[in-house]
Short mmCIF file of C-alpha atoms in Angstrom, two decimals:
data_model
loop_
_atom_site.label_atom_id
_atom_site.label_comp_id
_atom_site.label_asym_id
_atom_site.label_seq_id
_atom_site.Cartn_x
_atom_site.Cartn_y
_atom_site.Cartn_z
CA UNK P 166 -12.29 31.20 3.65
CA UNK P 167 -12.04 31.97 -0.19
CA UNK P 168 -10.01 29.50 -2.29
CA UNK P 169 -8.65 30.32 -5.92
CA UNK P 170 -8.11 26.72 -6.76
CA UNK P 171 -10.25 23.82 -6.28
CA UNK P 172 -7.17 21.57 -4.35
CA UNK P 173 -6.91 24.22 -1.29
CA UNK P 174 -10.50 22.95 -0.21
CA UNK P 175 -8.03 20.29 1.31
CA UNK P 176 -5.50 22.54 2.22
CA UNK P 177 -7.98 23.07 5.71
CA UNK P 178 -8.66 19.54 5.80
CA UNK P 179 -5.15 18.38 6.84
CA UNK P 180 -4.83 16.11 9.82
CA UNK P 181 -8.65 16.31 9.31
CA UNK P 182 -10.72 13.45 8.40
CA UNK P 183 -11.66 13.20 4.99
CA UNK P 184 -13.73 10.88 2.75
CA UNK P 185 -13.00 9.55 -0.40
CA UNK P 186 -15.27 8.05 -2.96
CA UNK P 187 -13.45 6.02 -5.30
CA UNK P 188 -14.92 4.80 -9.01
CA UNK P 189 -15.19 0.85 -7.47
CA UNK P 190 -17.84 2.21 -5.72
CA UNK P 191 -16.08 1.87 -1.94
CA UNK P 192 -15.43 4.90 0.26
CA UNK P 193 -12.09 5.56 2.56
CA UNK P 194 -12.27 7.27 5.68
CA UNK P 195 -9.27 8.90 7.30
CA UNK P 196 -7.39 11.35 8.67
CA UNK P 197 -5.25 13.21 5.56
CA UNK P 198 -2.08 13.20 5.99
CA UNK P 199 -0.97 14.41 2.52
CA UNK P 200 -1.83 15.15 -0.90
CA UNK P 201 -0.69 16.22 -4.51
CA UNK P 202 -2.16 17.33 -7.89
CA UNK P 203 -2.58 14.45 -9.08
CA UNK P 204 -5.07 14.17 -5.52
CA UNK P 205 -2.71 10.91 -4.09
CA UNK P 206 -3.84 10.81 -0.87
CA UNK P 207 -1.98 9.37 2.41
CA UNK P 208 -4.64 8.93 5.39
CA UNK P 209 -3.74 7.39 8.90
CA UNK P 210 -6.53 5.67 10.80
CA UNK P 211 -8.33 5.25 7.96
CA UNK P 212 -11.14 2.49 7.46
CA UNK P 213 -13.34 1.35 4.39
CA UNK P 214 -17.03 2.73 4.97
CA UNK P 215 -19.84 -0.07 3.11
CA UNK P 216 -23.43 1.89 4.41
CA UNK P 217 -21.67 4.03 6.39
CA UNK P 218 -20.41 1.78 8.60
CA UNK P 219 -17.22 0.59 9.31
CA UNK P 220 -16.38 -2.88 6.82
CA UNK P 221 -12.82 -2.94 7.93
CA UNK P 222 -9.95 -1.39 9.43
CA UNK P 223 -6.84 0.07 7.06
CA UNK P 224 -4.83 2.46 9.08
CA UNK P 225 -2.28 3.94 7.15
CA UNK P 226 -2.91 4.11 3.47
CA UNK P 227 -1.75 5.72 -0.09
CA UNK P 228 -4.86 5.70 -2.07
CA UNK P 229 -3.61 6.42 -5.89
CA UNK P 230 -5.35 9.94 -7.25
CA UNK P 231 -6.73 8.75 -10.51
CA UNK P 232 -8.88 6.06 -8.49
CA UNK P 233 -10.70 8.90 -6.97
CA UNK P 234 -14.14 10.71 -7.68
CA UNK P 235 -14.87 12.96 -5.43
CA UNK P 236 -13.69 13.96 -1.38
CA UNK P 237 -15.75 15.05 1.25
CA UNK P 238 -13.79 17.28 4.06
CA UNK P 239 -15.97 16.18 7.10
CA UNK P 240 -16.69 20.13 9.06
CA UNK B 196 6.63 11.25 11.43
CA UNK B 197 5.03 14.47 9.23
CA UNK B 198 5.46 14.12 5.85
CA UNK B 199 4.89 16.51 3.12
CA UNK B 200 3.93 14.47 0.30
CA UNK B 201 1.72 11.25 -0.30
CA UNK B 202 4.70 9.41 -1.37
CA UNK B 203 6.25 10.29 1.48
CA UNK B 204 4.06 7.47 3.22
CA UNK B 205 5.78 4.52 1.51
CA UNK B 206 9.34 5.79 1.94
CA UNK B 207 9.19 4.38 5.64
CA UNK B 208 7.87 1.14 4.16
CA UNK B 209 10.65 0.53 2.26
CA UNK B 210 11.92 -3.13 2.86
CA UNK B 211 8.83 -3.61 4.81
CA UNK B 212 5.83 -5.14 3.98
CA UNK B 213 3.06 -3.76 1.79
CA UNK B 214 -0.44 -4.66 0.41
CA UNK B 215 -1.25 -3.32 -3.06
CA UNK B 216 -5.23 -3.61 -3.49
CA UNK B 217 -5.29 -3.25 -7.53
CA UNK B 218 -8.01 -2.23 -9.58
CA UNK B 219 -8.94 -5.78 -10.82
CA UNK B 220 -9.83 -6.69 -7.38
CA UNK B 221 -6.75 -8.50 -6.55
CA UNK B 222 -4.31 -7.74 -3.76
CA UNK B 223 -0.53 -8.46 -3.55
CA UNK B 224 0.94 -8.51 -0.36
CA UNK B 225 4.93 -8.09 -0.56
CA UNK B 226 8.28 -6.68 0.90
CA UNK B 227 8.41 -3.25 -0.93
CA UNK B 228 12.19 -3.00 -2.73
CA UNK B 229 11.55 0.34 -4.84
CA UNK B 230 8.47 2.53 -6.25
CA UNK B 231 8.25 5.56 -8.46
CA UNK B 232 6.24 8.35 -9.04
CA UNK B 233 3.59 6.32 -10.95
CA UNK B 234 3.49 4.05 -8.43
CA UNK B 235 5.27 1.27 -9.95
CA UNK B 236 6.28 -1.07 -7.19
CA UNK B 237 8.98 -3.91 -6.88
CA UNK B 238 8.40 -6.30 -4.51
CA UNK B 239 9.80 -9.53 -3.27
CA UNK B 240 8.19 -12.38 -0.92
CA UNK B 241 5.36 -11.66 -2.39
CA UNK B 242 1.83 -13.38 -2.86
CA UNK B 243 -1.62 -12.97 -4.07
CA UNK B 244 -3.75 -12.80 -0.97
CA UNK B 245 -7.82 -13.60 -1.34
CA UNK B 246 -9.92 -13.39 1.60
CA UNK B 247 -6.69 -12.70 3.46
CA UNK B 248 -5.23 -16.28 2.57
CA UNK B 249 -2.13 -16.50 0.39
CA UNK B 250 -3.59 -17.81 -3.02
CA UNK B 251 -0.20 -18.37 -4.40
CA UNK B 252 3.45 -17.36 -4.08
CA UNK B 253 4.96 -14.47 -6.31
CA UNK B 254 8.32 -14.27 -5.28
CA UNK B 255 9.90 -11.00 -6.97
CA UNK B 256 7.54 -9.23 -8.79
CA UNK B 257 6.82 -5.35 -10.40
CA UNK B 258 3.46 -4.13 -10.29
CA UNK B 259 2.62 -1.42 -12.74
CA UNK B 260 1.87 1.82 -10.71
CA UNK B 261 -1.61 2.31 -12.96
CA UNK B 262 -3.25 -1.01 -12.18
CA UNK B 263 -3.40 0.18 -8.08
CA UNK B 264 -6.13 1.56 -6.06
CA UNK B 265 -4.62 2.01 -2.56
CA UNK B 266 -1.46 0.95 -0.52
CA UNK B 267 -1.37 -0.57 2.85
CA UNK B 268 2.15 -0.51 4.41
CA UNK B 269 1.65 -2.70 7.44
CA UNK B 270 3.27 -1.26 10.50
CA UNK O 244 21.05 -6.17 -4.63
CA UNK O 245 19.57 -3.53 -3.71
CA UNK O 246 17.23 -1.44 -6.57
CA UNK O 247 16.61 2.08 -6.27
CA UNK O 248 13.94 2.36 -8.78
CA UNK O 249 11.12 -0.23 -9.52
CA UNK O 250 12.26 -1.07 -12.88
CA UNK O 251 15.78 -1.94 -12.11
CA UNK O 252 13.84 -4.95 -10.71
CA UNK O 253 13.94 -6.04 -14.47
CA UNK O 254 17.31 -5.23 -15.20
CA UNK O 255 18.55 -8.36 -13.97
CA UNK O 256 15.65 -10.08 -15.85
CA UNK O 257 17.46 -9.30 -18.89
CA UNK O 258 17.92 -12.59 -21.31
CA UNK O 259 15.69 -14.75 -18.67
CA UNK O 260 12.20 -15.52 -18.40
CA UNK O 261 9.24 -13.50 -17.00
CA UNK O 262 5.84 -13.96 -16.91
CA UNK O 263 3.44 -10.84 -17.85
CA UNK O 264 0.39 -11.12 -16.59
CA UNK O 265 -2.03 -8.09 -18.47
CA UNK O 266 -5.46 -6.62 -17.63
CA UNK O 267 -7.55 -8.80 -20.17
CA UNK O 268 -6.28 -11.58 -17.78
CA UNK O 269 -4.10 -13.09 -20.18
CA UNK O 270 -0.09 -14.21 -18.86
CA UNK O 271 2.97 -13.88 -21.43
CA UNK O 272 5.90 -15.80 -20.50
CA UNK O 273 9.01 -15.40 -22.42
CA UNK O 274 12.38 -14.34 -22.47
CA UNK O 275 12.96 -11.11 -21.76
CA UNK O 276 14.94 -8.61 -24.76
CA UNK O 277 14.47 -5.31 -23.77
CA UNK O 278 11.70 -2.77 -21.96
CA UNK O 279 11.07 1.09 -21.60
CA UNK O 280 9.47 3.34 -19.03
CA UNK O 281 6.67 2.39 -20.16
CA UNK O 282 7.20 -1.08 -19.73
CA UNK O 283 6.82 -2.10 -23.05
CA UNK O 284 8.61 -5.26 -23.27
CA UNK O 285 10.05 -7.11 -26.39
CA UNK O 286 10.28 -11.32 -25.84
CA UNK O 287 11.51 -13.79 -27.00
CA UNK O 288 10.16 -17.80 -27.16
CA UNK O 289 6.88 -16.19 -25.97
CA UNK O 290 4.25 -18.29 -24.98
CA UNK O 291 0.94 -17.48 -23.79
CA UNK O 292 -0.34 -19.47 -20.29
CA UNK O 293 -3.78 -20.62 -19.37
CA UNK O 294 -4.48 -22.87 -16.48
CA UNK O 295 -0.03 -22.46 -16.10
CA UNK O 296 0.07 -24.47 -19.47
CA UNK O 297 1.04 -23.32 -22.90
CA UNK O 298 -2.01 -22.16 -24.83
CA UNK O 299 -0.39 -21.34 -27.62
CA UNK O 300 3.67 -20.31 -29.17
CA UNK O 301 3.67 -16.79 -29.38
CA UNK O 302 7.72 -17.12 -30.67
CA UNK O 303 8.97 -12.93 -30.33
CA UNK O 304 6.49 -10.76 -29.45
CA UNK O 305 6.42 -6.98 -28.35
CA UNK O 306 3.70 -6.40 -25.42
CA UNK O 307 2.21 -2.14 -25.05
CA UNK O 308 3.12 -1.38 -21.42
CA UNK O 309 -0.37 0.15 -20.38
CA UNK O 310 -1.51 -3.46 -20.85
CA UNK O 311 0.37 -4.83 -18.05
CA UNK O 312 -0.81 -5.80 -14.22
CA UNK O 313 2.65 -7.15 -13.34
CA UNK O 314 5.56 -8.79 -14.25
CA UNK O 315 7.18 -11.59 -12.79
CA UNK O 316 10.91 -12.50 -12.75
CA UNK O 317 11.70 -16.26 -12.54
CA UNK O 318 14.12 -16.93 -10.17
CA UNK T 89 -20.95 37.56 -22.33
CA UNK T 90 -18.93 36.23 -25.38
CA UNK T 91 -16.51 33.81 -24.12
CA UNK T 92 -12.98 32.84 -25.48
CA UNK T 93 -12.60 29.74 -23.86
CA UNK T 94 -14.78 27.13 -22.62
CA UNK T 95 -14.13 27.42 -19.07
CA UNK T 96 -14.18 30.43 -19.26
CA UNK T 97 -18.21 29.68 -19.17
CA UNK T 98 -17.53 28.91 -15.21
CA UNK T 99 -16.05 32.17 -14.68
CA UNK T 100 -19.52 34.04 -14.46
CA UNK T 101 -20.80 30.46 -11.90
CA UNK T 102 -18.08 31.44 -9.43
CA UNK T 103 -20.34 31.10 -5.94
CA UNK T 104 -23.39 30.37 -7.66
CA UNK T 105 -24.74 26.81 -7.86
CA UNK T 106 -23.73 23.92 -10.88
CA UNK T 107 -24.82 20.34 -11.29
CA UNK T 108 -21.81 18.23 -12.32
CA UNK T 109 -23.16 15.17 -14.26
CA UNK T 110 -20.22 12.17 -13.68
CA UNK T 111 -19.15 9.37 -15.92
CA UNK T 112 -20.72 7.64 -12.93
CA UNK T 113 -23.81 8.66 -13.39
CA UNK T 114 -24.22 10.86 -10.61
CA UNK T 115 -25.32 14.44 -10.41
CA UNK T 116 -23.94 16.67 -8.03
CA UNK T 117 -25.29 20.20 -6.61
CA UNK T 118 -23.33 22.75 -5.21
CA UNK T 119 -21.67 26.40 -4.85
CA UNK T 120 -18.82 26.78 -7.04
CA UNK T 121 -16.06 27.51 -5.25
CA UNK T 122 -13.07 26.77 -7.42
CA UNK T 123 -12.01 25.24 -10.42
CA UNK T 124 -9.27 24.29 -12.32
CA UNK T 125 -7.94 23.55 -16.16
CA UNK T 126 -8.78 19.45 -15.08
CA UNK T 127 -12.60 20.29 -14.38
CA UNK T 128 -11.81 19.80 -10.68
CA UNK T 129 -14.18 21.33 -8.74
CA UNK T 130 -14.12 22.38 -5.10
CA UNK T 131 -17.92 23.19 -4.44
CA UNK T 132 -19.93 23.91 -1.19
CA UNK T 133 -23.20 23.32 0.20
CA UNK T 134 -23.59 20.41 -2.09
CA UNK T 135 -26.24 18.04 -2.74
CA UNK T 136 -26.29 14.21 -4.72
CA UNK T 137 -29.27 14.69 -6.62
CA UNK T 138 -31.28 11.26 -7.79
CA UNK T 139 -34.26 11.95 -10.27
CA UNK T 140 -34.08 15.73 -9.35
CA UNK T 141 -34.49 14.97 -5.50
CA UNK T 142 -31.91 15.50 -2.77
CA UNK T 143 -30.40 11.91 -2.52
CA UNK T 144 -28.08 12.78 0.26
CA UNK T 145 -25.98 16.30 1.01
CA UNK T 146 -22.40 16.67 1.05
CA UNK T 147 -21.85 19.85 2.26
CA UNK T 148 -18.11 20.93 0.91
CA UNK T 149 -17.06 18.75 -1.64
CA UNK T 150 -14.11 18.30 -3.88
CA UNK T 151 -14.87 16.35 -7.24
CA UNK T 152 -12.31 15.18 -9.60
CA UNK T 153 -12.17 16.73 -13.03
CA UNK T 154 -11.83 13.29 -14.93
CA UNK T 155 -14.37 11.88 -13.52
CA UNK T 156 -16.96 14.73 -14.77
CA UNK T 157 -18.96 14.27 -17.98
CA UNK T 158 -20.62 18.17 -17.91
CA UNK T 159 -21.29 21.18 -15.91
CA UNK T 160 -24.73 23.00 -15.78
CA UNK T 161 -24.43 26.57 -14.34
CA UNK T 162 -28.08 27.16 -13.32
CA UNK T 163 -28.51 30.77 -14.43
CA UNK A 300 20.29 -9.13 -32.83
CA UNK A 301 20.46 -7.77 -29.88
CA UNK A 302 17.96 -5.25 -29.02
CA UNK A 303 18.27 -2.11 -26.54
CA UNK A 304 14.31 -0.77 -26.75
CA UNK A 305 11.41 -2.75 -26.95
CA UNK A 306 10.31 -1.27 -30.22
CA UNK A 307 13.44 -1.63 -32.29
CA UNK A 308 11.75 -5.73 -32.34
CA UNK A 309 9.48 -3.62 -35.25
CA UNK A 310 12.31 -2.64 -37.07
CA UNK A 311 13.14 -5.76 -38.34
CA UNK A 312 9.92 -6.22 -39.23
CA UNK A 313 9.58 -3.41 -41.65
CA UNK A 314 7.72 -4.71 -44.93
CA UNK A 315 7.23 -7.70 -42.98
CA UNK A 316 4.23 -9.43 -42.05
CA UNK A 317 3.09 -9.04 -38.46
CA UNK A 318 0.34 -9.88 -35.97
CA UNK A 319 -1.41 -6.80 -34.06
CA UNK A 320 -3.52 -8.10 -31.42
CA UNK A 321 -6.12 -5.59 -30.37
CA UNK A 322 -8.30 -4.85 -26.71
CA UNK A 323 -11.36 -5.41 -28.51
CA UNK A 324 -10.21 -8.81 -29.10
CA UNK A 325 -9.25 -8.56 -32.92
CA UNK A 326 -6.38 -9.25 -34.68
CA UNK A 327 -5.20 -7.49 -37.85
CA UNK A 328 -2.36 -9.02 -39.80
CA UNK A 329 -0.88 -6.84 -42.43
CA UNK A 330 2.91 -5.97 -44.10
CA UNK A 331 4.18 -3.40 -41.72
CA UNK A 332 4.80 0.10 -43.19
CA UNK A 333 5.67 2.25 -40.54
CA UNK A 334 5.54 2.91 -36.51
CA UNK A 335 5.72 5.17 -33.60
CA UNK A 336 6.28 5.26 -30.50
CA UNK A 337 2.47 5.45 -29.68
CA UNK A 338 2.90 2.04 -31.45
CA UNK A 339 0.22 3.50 -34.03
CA UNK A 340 0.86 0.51 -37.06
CA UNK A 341 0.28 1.62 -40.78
CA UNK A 342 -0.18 -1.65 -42.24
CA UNK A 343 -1.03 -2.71 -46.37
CA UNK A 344 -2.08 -5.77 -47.23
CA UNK A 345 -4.21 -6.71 -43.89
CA UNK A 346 -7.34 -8.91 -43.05
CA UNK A 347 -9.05 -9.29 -39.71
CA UNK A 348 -8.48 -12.79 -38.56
CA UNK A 349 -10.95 -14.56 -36.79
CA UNK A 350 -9.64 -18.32 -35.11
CA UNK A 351 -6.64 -17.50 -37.53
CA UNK A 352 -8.89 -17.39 -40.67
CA UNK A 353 -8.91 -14.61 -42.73
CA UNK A 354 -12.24 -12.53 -41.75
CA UNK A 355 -12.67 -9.78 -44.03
CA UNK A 356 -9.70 -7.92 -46.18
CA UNK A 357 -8.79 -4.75 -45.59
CA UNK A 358 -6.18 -3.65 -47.42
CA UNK A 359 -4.04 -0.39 -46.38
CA UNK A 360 -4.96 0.22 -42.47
CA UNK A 361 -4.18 2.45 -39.72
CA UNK A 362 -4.09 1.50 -36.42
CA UNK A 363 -4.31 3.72 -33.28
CA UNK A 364 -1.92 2.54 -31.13
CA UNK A 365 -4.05 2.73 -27.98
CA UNK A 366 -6.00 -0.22 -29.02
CA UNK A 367 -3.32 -2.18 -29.23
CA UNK A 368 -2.20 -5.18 -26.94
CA UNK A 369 0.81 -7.00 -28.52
CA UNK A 370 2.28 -7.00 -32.00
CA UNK A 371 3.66 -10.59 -33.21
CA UNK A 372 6.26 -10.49 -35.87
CA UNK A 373 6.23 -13.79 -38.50
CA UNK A 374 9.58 -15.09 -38.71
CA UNK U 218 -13.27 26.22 -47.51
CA UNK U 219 -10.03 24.17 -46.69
CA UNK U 220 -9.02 23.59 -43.71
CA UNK U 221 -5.26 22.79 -42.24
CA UNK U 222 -6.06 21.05 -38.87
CA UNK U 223 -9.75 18.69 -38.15
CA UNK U 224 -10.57 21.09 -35.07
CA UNK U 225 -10.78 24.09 -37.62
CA UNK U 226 -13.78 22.17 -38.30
CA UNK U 227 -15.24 24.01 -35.27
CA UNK U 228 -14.52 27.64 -36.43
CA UNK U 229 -16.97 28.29 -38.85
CA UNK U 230 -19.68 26.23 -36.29
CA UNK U 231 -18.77 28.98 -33.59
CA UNK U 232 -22.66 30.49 -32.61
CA UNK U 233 -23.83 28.09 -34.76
CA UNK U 234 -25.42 24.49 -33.15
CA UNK U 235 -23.52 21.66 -33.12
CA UNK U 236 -24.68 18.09 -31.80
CA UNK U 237 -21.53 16.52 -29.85
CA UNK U 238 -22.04 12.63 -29.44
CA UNK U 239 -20.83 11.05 -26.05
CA UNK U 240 -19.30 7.95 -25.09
CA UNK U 241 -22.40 7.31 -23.08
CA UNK U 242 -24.48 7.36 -25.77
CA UNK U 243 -25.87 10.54 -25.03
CA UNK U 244 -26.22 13.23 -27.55
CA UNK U 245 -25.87 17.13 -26.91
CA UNK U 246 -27.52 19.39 -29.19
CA UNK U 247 -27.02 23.55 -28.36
CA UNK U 248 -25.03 26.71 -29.96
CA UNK U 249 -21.35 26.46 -29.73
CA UNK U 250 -19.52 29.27 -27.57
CA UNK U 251 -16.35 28.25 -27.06
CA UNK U 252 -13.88 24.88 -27.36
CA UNK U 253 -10.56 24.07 -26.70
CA UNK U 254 -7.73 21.64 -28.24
CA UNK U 255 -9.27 18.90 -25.32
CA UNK U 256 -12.46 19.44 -27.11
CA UNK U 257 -14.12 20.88 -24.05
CA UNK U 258 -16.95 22.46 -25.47
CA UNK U 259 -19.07 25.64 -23.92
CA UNK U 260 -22.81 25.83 -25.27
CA UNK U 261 -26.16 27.57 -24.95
CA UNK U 262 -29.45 26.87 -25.62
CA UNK U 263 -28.66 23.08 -24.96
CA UNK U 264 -30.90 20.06 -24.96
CA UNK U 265 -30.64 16.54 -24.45
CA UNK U 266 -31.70 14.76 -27.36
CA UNK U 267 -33.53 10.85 -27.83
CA UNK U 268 -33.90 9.39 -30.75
CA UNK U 269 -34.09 12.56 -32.01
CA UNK U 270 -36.39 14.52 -29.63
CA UNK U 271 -35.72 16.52 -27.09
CA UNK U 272 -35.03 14.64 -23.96
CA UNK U 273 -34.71 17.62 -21.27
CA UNK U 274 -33.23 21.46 -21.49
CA UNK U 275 -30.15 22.38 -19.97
CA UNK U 276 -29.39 25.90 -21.23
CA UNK U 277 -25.72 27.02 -20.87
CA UNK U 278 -23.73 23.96 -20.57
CA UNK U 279 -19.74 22.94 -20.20
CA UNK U 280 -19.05 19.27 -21.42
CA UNK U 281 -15.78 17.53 -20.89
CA UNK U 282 -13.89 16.41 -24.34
CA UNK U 283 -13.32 13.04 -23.04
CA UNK U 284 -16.34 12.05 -23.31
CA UNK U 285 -17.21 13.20 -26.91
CA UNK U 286 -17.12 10.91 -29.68
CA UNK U 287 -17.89 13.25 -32.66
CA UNK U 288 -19.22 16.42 -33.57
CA UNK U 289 -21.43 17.15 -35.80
CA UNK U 290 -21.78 21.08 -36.98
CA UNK U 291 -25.34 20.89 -38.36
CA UNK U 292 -25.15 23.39 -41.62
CA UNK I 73 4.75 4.99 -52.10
CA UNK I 74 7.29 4.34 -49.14
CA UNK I 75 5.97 6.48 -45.48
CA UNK I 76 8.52 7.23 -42.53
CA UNK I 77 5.80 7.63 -40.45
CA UNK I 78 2.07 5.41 -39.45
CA UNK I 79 0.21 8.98 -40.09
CA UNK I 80 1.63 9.62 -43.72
CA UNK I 81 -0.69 6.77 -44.70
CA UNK I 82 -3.18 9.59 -44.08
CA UNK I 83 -2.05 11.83 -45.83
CA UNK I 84 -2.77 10.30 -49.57
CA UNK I 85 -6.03 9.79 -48.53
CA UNK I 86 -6.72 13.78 -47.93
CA UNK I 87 -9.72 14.45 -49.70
CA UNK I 88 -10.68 11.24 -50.37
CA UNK I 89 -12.65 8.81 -48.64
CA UNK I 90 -11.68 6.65 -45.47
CA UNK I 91 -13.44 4.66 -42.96
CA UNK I 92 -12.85 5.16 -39.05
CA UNK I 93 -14.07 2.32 -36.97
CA UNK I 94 -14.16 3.32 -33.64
CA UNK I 95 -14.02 1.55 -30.29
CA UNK I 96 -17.88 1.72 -29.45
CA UNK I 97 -18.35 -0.81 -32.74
CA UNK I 98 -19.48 2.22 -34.91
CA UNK I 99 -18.21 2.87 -38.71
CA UNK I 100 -17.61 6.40 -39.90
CA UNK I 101 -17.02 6.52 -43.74
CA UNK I 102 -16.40 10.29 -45.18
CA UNK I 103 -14.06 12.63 -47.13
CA UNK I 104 -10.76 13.32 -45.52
CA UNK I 105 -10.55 16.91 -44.79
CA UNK I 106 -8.22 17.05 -41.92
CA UNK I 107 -6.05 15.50 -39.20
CA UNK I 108 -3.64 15.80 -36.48
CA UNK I 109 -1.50 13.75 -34.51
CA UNK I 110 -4.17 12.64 -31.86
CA UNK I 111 -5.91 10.75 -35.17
CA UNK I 112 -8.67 13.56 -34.73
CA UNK I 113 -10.44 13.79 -37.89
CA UNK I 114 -12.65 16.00 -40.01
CA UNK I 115 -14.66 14.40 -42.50
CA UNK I 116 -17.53 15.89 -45.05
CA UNK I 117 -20.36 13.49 -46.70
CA UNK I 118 -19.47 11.67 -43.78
CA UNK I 119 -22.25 8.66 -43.03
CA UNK I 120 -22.25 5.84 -40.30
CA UNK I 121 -22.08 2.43 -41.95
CA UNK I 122 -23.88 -0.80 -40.17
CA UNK I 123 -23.20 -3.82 -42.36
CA UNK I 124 -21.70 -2.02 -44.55
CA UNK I 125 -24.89 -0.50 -45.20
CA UNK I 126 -25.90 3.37 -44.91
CA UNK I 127 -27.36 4.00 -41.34
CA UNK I 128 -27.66 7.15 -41.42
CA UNK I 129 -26.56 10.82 -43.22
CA UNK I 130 -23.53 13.11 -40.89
CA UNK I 131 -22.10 15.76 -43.66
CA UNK I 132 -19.69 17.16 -41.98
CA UNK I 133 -18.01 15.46 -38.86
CA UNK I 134 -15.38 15.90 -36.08
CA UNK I 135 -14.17 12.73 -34.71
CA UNK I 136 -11.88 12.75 -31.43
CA UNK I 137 -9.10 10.79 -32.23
CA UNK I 138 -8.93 8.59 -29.02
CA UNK I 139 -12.26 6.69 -30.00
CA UNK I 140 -10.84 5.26 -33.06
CA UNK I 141 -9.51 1.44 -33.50
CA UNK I 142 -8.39 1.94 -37.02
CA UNK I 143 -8.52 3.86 -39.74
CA UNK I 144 -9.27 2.47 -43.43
CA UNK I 145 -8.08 4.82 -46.51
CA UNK I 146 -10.06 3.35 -49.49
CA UNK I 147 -7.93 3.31 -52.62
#
C-alpha cells in the first residue's frame, strides 16, 4: 500500500502490535490502540522489552510522543 | 471501549489511579483529578514510588505534562 | 472540588505555599502570587530546600515554567 | 535538479534508499516511503547500520523527525 | 501589590537590580531594562557572580530567555 | 551588501559551500542548495570534516536545523 | 537610551561588535549585521574567543539563535 505521509505507516498497524523505541534507551511493546501527530501513543497489553525479552508487564499505557524515536509495525 | 485518540486512554482513568514514569527516572503513582493536552496531570493521594515501594507521600500534586515518558492507568 | 483542568489544581493554591520541585533537582517553596499556562510561577517568601531544610532565602522570586517537574500544594 | 526548498532534496529519494543519522547516534537504512515537514520518516525494508554493517533489520519503520540529525539519499 | 501574571513580578523591577539564575549554573545580576514573555532579560550594569562574588563585569547583556531558570528581584 | 534579516546571510552562499557546525561537534562542509527559516539545510558535494580534513563523503545531504550551531559561508 | 523591548538592546549594537556566548561554552565575537526575534545572528570578522584570546578566524557567521546564553554588545 502507498502512503503520502509518513504517520499512515501506522494507520495499518492499528490493533496491531507495535514497538516503540524511546530516547532512555527502553522499548514498549503493544498492541496500538491510538495515535496523533504529535505520535502519543495508547497500547493495551503492552510490556517493556530489555534484550528482547519481556522485563515487565504494563498493559494499558499512554506513552507521550516527544519521548519517542522511532516505531516498528511488527508484519 | 474503542477510542479514537491517545488521550482518550486516560479519560476512563479519571479519579482512578495512575502511574506517571517521568523522564528523570522517577515515578508518581496518584488518583488522576484532571490532565490536558500537554499532559499536565493533577493528582491527589499521591506518592513517589521506587522499586515499587512508596518513597514518600505527595498528597495533591501537578506534574508538568513535558517531564513524562509514559502513563499507566491501573485497571 | 472537583477541577476540570490540571491547573485549576493551583487555583486554590493561590496566597499559600507550594513546593516546586525543577529538573536540575532543586525544590522552591514559597507562597504562591500568580502562574500562567506555562506554569511560570511568581512567589513570595521563597526559599530554596535541600535535605527538606532551608538552603538559602530566596524572598520573591519568579520561576520559567519549562523548568518545572511538579508542583506541590500544601495542604 | 535545482531545488527551492530543502526537503524538497527528498522528493527525488521517494522509494529509493536514505540513511538517517539520529541525535542518538544511530544510522538507519531504508526505502523512503514518506515524509513530512518534521523530518518524520516512514521507511521500509530498513536496516540499523553499526560501522557500515547490518546491526539488526527493521523492516518498516517509522522514525521521528526530531530525533534525526541528517538524511543521506544514496544516489 | 497584588499580581495577576507571573511576569508582572518584573515590572516592578524595572531599573532595578535583579538576580537571573541560569541552567548552566550561572548567575548574572544586572539593572533590569526590559522583558518578554520569552523572559529574554536586557540587563546594564551586570557581573557573573560566582558564590555571590562578583566574577567578571559585563556591562550591558542580553539574555536568551531559554537559559533561564529563575529571576530574583532585590528588594 | 546590507542585509535586513541574519538568514539573508545564506542568499548570496546559495551554490556556494558553506561549513554548518553541529551541536555534536560535528562539522559539515558541501555546496548549499537550499534552506529554510528552521535552518534545514540541503547540500551537495558534502564531507565530513576533522580537525580540518576530510573525515568521510556523503554527497547530497539534508541536515536538520536543530542541530546546527553556526554557519559559516566560506568566501 | 531607554528600550521597550530585551531585543532593542541589539539594535545599537548593529554594525558594531558583540559577543555571543553560547550554551556549548563557546565565545563568538563579530560585527553585528543582522538579527531576528529567535536571537539568530549574522556576524562578519566574526572570531571564536577562548580566554579571551583569538582561537581561531570565522569572517562571516550565522549563528542559530537557540544556542546562545547571552549576548554581550561592547560599547
Amino acid at each position: 500500500m502507498a502512503i503520502e505521509r509518513p504517520l499512515d505507516a501506522l494507520n495499518a498497524a492499528r490493533n496491531a502490535f507495535v514497538v516503540a523505541e524511546l530516547k532512555n534507551g527502553k522499548k514498549i511493546r503493544g498492541k496500538l490502540l491510538a495515535f496523533d501527530i504529535h505520535l502519543n501513543l495508547a497500547m493495551d497489553e503492552a510490556e517493556e522489552l530489555e534484550n528482547n525479552e519481556v522485563k515487565r508487564k504494563l498493559g494499558k499505557v499512554l506513552i507521550r510522543g516527544d519521548t519517542i524515536i522511532l516505531i516498528i509495525p511488527s508484519e
